[in-house]
PDB file of C-alpha atoms in Angstrom:
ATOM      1  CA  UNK J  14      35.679 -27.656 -15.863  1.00  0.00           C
ATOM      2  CA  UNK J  15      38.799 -26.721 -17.824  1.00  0.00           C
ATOM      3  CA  UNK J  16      40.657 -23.405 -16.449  1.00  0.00           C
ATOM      4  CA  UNK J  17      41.664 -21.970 -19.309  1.00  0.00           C
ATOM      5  CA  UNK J  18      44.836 -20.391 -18.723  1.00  0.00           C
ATOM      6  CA  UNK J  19      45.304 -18.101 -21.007  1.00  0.00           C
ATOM      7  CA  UNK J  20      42.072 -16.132 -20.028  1.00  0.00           C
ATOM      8  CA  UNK J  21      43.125 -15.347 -16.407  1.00  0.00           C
ATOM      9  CA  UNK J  22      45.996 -15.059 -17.879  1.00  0.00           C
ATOM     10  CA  UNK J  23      44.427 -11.789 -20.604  1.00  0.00           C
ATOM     11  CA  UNK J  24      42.716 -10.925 -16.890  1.00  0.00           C
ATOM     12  CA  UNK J  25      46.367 -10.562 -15.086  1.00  0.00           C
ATOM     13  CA  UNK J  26      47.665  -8.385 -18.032  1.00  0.00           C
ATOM     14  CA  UNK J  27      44.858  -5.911 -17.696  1.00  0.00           C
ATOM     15  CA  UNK J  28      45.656  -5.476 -14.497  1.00  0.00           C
ATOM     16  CA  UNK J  29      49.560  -5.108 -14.904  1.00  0.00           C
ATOM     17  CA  UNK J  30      48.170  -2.908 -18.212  1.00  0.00           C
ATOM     18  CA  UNK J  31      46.757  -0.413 -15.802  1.00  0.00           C
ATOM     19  CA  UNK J  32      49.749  -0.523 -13.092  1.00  0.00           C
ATOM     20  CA  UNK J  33      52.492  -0.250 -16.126  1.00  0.00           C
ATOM     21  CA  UNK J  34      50.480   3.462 -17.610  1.00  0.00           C
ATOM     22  CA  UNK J  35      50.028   4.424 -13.678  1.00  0.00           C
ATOM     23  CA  UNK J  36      53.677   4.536 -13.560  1.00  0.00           C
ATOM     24  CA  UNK J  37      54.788   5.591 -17.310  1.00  0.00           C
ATOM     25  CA  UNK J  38      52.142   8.927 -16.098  1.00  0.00           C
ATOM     26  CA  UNK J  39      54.974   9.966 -13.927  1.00  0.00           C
ATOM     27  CA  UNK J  40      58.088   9.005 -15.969  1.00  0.00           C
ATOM     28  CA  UNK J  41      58.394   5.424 -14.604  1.00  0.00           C
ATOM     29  CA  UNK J  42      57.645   2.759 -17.249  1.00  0.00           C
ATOM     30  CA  UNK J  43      58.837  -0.387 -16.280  1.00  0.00           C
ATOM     31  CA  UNK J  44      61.993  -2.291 -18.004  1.00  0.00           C
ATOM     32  CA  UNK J  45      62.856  -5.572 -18.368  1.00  0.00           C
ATOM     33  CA  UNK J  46      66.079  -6.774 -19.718  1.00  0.00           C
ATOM     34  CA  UNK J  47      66.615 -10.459 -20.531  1.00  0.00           C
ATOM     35  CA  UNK J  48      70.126 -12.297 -20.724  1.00  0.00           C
ATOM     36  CA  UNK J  49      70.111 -15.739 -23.186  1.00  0.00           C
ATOM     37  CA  UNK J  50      73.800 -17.066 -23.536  1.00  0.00           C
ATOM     38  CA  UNK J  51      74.478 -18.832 -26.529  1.00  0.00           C
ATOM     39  CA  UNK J  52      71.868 -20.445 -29.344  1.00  0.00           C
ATOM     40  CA  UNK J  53      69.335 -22.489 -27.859  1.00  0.00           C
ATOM     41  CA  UNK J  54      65.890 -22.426 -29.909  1.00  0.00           C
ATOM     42  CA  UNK J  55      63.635 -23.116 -27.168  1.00  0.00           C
ATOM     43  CA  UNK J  56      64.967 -20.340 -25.167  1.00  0.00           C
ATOM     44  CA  UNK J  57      64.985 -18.138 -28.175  1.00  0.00           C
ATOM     45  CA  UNK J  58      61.123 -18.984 -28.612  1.00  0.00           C
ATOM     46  CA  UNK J  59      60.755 -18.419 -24.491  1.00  0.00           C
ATOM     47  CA  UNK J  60      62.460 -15.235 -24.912  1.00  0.00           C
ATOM     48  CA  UNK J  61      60.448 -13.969 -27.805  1.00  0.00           C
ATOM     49  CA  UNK J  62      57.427 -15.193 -25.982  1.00  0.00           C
ATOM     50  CA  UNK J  63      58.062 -13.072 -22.814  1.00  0.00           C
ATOM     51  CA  UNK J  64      59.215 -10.230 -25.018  1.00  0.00           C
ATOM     52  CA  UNK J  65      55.589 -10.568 -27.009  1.00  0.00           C
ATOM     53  CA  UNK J  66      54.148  -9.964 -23.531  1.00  0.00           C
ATOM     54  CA  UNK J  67      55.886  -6.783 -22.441  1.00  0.00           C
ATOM     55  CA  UNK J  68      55.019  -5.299 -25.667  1.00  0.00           C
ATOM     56  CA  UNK J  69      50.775  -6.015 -24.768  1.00  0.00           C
ATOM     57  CA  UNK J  70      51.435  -4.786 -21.358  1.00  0.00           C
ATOM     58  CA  UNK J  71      53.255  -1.692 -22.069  1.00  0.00           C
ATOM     59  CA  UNK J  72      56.919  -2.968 -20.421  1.00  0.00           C
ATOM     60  CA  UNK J  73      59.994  -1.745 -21.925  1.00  0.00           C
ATOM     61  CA  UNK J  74      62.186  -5.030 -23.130  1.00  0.00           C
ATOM     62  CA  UNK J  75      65.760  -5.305 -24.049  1.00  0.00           C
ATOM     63  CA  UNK J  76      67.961  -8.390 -24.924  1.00  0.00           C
ATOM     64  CA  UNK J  77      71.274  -8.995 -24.200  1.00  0.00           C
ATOM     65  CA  UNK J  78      72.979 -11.407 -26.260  1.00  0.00           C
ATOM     66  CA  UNK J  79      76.174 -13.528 -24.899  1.00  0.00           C
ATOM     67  CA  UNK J  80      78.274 -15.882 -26.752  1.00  0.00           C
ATOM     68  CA  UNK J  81      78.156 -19.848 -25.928  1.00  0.00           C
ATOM     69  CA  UNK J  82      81.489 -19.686 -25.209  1.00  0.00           C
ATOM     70  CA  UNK J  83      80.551 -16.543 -22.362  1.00  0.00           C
ATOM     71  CA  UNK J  84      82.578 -17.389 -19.374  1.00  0.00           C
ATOM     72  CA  UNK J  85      80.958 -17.346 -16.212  1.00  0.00           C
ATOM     73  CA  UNK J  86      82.650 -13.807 -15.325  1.00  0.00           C
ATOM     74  CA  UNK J  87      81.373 -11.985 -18.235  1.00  0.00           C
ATOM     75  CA  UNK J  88      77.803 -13.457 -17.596  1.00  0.00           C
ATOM     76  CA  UNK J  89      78.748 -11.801 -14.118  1.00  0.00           C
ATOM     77  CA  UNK J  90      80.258  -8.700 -15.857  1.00  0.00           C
ATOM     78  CA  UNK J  91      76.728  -8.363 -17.800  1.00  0.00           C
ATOM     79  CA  UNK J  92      74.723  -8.133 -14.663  1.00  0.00           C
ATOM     80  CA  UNK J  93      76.628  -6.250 -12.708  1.00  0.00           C
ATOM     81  CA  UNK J  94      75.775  -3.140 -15.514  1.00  0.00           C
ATOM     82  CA  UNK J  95      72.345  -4.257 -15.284  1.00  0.00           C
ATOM     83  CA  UNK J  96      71.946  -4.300 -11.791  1.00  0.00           C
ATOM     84  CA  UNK J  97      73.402  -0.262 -12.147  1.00  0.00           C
ATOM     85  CA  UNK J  98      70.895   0.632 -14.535  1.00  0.00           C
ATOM     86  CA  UNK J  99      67.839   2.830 -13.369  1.00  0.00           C
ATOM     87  CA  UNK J 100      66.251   1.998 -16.643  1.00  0.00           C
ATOM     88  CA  UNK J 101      65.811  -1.577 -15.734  1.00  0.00           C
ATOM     89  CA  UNK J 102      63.762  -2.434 -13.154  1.00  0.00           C
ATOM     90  CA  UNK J 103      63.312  -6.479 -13.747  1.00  0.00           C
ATOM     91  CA  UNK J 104      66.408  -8.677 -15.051  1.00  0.00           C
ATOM     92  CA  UNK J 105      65.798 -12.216 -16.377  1.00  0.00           C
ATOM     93  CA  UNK J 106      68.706 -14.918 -17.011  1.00  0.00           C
ATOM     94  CA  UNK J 107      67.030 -17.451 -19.847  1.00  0.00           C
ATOM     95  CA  UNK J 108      68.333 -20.716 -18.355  1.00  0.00           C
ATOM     96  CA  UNK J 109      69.726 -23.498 -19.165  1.00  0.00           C
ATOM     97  CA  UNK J 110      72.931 -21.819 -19.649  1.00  0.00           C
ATOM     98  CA  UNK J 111      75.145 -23.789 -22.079  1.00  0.00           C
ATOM     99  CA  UNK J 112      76.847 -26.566 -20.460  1.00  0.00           C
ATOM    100  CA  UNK J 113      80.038 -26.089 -18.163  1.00  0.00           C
ATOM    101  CA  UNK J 114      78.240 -22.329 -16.521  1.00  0.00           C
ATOM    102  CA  UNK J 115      76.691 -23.352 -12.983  1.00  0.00           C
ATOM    103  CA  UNK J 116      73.794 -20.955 -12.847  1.00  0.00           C
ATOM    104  CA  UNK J 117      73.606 -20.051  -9.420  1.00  0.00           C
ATOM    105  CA  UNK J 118      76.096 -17.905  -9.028  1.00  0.00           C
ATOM    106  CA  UNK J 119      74.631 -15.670 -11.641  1.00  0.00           C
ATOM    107  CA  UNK J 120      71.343 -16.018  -9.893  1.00  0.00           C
ATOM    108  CA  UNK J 121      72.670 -14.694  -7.090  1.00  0.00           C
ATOM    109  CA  UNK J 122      74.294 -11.794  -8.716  1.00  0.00           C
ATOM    110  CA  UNK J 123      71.128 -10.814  -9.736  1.00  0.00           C
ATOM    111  CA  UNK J 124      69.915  -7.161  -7.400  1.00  0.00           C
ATOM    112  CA  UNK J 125      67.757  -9.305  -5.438  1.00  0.00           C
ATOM    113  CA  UNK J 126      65.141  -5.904  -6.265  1.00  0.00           C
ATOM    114  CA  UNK J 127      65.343  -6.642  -9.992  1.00  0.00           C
ATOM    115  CA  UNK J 128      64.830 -10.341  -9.618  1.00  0.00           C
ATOM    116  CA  UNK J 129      61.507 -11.027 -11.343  1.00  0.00           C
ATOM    117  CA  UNK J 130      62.237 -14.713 -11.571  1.00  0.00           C
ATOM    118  CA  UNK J 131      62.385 -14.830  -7.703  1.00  0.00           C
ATOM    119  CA  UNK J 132      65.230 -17.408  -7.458  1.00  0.00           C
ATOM    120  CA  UNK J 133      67.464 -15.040  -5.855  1.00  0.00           C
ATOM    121  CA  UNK J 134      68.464 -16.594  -2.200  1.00  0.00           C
ATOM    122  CA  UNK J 135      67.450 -13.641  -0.209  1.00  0.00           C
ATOM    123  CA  UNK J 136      63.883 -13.539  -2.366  1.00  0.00           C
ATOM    124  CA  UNK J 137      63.233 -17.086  -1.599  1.00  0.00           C
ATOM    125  CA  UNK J 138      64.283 -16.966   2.452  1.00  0.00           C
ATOM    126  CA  UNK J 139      62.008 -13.825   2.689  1.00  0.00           C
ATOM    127  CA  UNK J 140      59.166 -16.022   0.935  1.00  0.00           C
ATOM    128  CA  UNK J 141      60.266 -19.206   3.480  1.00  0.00           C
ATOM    129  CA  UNK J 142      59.933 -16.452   6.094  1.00  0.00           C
ATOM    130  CA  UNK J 143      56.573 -15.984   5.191  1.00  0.00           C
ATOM    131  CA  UNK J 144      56.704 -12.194   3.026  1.00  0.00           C
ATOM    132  CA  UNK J 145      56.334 -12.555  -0.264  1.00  0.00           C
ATOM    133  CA  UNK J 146      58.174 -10.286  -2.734  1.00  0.00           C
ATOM    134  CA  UNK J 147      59.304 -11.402  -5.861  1.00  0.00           C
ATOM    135  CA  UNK J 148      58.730 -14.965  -5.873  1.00  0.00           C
ATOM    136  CA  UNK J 149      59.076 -17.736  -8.973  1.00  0.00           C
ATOM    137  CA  UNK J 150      56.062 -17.152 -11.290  1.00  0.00           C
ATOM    138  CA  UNK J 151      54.580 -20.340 -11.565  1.00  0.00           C
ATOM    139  CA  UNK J 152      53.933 -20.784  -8.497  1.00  0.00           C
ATOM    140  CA  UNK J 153      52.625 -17.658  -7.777  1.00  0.00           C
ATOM    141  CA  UNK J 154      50.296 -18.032 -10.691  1.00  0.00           C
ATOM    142  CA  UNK J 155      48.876 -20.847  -9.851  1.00  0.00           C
ATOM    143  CA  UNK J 156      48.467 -18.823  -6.580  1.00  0.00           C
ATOM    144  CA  UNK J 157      46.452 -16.364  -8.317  1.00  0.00           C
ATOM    145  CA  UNK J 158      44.523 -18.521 -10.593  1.00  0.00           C
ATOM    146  CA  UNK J 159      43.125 -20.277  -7.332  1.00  0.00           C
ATOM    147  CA  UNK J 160      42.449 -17.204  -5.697  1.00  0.00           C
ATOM    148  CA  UNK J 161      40.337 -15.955  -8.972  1.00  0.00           C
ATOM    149  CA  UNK J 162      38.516 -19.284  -8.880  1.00  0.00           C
ATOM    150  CA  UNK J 163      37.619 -18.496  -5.589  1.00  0.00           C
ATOM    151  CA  UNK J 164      39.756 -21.511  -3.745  1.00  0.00           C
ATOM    152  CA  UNK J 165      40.141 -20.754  -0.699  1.00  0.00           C
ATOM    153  CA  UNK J 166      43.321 -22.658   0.550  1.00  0.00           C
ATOM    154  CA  UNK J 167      43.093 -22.589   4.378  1.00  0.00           C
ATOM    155  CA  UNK J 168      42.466 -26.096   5.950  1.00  0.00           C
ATOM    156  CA  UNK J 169      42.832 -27.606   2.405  1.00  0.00           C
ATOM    157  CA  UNK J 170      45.145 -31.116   1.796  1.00  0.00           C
ATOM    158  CA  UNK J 171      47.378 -29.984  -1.155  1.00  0.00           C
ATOM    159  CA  UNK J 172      49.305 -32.491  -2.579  1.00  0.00           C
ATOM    160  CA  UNK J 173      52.407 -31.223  -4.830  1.00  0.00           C
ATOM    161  CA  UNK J 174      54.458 -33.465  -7.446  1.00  0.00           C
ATOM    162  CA  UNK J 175      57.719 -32.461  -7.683  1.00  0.00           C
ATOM    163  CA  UNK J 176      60.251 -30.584  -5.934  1.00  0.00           C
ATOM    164  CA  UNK J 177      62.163 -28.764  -7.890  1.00  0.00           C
ATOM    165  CA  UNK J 178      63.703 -25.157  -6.865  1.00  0.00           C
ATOM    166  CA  UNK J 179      61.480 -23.710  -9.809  1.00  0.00           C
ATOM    167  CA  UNK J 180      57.776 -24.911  -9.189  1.00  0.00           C
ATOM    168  CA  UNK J 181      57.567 -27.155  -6.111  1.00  0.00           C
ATOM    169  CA  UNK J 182      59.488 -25.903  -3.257  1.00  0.00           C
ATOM    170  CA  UNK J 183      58.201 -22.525  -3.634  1.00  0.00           C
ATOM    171  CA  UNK J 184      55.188 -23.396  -4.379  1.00  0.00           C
ATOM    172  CA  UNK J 185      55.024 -25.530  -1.103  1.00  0.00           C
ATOM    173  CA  UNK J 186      55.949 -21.896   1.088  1.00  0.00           C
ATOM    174  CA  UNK J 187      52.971 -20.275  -0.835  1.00  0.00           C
ATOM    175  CA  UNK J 188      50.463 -22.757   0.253  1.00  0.00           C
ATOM    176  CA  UNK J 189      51.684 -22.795   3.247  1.00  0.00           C
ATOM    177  CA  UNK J 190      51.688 -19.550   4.185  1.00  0.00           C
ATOM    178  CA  UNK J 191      48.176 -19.387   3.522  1.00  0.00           C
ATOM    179  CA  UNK J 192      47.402 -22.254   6.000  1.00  0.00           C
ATOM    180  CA  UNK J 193      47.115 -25.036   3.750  1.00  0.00           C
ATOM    181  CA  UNK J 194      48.281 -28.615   5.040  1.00  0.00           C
ATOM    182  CA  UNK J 195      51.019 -29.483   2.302  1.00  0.00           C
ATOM    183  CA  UNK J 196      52.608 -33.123   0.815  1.00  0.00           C
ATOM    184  CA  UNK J 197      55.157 -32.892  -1.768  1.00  0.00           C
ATOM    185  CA  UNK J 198      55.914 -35.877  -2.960  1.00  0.00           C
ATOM    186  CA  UNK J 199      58.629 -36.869  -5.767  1.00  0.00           C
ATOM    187  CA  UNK J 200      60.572 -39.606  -7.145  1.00  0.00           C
ATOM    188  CA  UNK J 201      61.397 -41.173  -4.189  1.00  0.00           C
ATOM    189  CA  UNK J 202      58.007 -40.957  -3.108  1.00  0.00           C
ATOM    190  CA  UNK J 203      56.191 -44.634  -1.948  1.00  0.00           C
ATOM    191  CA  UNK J 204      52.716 -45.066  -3.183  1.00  0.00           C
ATOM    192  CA  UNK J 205      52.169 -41.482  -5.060  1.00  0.00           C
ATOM    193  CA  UNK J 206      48.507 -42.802  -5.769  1.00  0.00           C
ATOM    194  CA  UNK J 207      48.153 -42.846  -1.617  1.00  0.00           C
ATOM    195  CA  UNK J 208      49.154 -38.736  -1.660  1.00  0.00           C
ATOM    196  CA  UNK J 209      47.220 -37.404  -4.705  1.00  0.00           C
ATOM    197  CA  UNK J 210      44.025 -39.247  -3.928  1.00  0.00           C
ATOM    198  CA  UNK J 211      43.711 -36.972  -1.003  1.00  0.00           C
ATOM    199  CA  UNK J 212      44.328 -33.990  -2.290  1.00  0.00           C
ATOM    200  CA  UNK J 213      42.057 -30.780  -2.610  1.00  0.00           C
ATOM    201  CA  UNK J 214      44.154 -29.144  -4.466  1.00  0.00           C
ATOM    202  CA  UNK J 215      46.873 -31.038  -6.589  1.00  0.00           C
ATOM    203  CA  UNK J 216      49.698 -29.908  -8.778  1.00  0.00           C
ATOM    204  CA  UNK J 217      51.971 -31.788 -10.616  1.00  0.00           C
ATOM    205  CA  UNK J 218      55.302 -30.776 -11.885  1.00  0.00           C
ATOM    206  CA  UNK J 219      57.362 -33.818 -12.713  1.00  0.00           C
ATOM    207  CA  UNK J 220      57.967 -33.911 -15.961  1.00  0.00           C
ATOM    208  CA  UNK J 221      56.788 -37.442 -16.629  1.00  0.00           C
ATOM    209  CA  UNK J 222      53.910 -37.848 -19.426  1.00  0.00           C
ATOM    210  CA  UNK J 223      50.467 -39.182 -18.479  1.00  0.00           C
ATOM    211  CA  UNK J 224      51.778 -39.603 -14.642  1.00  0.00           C
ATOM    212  CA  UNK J 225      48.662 -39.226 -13.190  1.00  0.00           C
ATOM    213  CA  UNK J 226      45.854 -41.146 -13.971  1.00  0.00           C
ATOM    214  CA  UNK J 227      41.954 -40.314 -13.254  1.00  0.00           C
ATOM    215  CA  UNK J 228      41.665 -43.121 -10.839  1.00  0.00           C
ATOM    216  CA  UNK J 229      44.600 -41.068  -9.115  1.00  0.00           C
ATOM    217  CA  UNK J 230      42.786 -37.610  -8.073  1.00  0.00           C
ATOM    218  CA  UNK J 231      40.203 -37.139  -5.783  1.00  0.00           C
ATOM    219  CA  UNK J 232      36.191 -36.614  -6.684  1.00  0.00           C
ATOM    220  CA  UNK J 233      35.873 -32.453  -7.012  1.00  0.00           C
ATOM    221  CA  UNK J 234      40.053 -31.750  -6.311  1.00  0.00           C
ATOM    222  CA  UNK J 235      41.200 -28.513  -8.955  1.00  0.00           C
ATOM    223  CA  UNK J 236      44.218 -30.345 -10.841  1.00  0.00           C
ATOM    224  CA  UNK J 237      47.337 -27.784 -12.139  1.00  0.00           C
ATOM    225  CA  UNK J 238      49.396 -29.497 -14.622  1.00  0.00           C
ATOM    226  CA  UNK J 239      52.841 -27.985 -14.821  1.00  0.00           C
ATOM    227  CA  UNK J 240      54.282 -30.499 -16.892  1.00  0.00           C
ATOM    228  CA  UNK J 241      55.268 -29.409 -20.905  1.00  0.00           C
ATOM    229  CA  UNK J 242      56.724 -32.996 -22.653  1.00  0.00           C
ATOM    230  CA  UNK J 243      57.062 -33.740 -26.249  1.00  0.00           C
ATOM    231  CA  UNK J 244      55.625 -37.227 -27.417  1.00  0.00           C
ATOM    232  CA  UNK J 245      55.897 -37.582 -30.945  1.00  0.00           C
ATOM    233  CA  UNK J 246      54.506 -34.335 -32.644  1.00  0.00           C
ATOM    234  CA  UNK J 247      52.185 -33.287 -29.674  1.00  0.00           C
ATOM    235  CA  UNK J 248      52.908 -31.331 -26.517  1.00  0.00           C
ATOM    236  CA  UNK J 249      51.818 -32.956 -23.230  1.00  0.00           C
ATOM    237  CA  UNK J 250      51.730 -32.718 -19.320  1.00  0.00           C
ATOM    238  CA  UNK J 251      52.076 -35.084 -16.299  1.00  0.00           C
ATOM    239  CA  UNK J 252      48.379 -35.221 -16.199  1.00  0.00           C
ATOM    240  CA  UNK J 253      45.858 -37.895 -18.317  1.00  0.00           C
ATOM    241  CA  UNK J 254      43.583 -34.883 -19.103  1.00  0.00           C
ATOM    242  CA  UNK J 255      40.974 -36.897 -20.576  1.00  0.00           C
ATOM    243  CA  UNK J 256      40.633 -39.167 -17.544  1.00  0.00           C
ATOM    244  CA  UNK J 257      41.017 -36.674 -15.340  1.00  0.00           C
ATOM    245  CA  UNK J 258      38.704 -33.660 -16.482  1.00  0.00           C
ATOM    246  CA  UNK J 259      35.623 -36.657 -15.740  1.00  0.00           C
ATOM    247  CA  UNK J 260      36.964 -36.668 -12.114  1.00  0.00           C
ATOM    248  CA  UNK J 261      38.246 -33.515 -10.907  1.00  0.00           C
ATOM    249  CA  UNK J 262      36.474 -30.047 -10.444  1.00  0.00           C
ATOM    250  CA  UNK J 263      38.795 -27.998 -12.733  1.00  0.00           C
ATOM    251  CA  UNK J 264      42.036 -29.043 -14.295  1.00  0.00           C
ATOM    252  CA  UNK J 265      44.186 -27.079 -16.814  1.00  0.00           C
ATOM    253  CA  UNK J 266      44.790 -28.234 -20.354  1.00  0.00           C
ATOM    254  CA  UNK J 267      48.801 -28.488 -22.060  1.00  0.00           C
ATOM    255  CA  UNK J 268      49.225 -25.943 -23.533  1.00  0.00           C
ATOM    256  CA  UNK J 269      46.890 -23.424 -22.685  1.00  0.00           C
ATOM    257  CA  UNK J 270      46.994 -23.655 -18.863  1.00  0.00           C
ATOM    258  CA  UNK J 271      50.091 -22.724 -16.720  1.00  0.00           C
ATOM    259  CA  UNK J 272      51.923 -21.671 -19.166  1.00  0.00           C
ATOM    260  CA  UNK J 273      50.238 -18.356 -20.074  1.00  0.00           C
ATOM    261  CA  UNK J 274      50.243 -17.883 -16.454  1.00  0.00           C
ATOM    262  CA  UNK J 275      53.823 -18.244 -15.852  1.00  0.00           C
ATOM    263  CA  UNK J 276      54.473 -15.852 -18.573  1.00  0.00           C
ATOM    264  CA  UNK J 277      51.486 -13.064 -17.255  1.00  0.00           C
ATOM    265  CA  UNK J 278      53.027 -13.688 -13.211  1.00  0.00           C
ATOM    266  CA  UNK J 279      56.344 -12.234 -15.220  1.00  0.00           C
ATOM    267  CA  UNK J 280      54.585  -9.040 -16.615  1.00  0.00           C
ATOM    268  CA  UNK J 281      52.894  -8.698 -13.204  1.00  0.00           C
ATOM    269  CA  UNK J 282      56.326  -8.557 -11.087  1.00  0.00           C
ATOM    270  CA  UNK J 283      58.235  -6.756 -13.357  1.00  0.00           C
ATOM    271  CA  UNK J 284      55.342  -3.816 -12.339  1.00  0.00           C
ATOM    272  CA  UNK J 285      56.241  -5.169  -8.825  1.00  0.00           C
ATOM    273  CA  UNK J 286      59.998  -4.755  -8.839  1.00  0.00           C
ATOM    274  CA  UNK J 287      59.279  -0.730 -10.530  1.00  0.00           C
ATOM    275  CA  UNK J 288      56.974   0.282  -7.822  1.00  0.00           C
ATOM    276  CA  UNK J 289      59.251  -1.496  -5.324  1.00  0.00           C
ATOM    277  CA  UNK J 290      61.753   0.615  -6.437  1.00  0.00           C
ATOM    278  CA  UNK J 291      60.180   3.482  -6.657  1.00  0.00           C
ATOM    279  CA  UNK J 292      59.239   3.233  -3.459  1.00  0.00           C
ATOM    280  CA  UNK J 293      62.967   2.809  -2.242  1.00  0.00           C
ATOM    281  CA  UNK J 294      63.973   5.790  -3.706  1.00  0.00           C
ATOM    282  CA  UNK J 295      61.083   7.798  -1.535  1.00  0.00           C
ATOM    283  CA  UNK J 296      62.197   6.535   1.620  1.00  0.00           C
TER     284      UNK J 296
END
């Protein structure tokens, strides 16, 4: 089976749909302002992508345009007035930032409330401690997408490639804290075959075309390919799709699988973040 992406994904936006008019009824429409630093066309496209989004699902969007030469201390400067306005519940920072800014201190700048990316430190130790609030979006759509397939991942052997802050750490808690038995394996990994032949449930987010091959995956295992490379004129993942779709239950295509996803997890915790904070402002 292919798990078309962007179908759960039209399925998470009608229920973010109905959240976002719940709260615009009483004055409360969710914001989301995005940050992009400098001239980059493929975070232009991202932004203009998420922005699309907000406008199906009824999210206010606003972006704020920096410089390349920004210094790190008016990237700061920007969202510190961000952080102060009620108007914005959800603030994004469209990475990479141009060479020479270290990101993470702007991450961290970021009201850990308004974080809808969920890379803020005290949103990631809350989701190590096993309470998720905002957390990274990929992960938690792949999350969902399971849960809609009806995968349940208690006692299952997932196998993660990749452990990047973005996708595989965090997507390592997540399983975890719904009682799966978790290997993440990476580039230092001996005999990746070994790991991913066992696996239930297997993800791969490496960033290495065609790195997994059918006689790599396990008879019936749901396959999540996270991976977005360009090889000549055509976008593809880490996963042979072809040899793979023969073996596995369900694995998603590039493009037209996480991505959509990703992008629908956004719209879902920007909602998040507003109730959150309207809920803060009750107490």
């Amino acid at each position: 089976m292919i798990i078309d992406g962007k179908a759960l994904a039209s399925e998470m936006e009608a229920e973010t749909i109905a959240r976002v008019e719940k709260l615009a009824a009483i004055g409360r429409r969710p914001g989301l302002a995005t940050i992009i630093v400098g001239e980059n066309p493929a975070s232009a496209m991202y932004v203009r992508i998420k922005h699309s989004a907000c406008d199906r699902v009824g999210i206010r969007s606003q972006t704020v345009r920096l410089p390349e030469e920004a210094r790190i201390e008016v990237i700061l400067e920007t969202i510190k007035g961000l952080n102060e306005k009620d108007d914005v519940n959800g603030i994004l920072l469209q990475l990479p930032l141009p060479r020479g800014r270290d990101p993470a201190p702007a991450m961290a700048a970021i009201d850990p409330a308004k974080d809808v990316d969920g890379f803020h430190p005290l949103n990631m130790g809350t989701l190590l401690a096993g309470a998720e609030r905002l957390v990274p979006c990929t992960p938690k759509g792949i999350i969902w997408a399971l849960e809609r397939l009806g995968v349940d991942l208690e006692g299952k052997e997932a196998v993660i490639v990749g452990h990047s802050n973005v996708v595989g750490k965090p997507l390592a808690a997540m399983m975890l804290n719904r009682n799966a038995t978790v290997t993440v394996c990476h580039v230092f990994t001996k005999d990746l075959a070994a790991h991913t032949r066992k696996a239930e449930v297997l993800v791969v987010a490496a960033g290495v075309p065609g790195l997994i091959r059918g006689d790599m995956v396990r008879t019936g295992a749901y396959v999540f390919d996270v991976g977005i490379n360009r090889v000549g004129d055509r976008t593809v993942g880490d996963v042979e799709f072809d040899e793979v779709l023969v073996v596995a239950a369900a694995v998603t295509p590039v493009p037209g699988g996480v991505g959509p996803l990703t992008v629908s997890m956004l719209m879902s915790q920007t909602a998040t973040a507003a109730e959150m904070q309207m809920s803060s402002e009750e107490r």
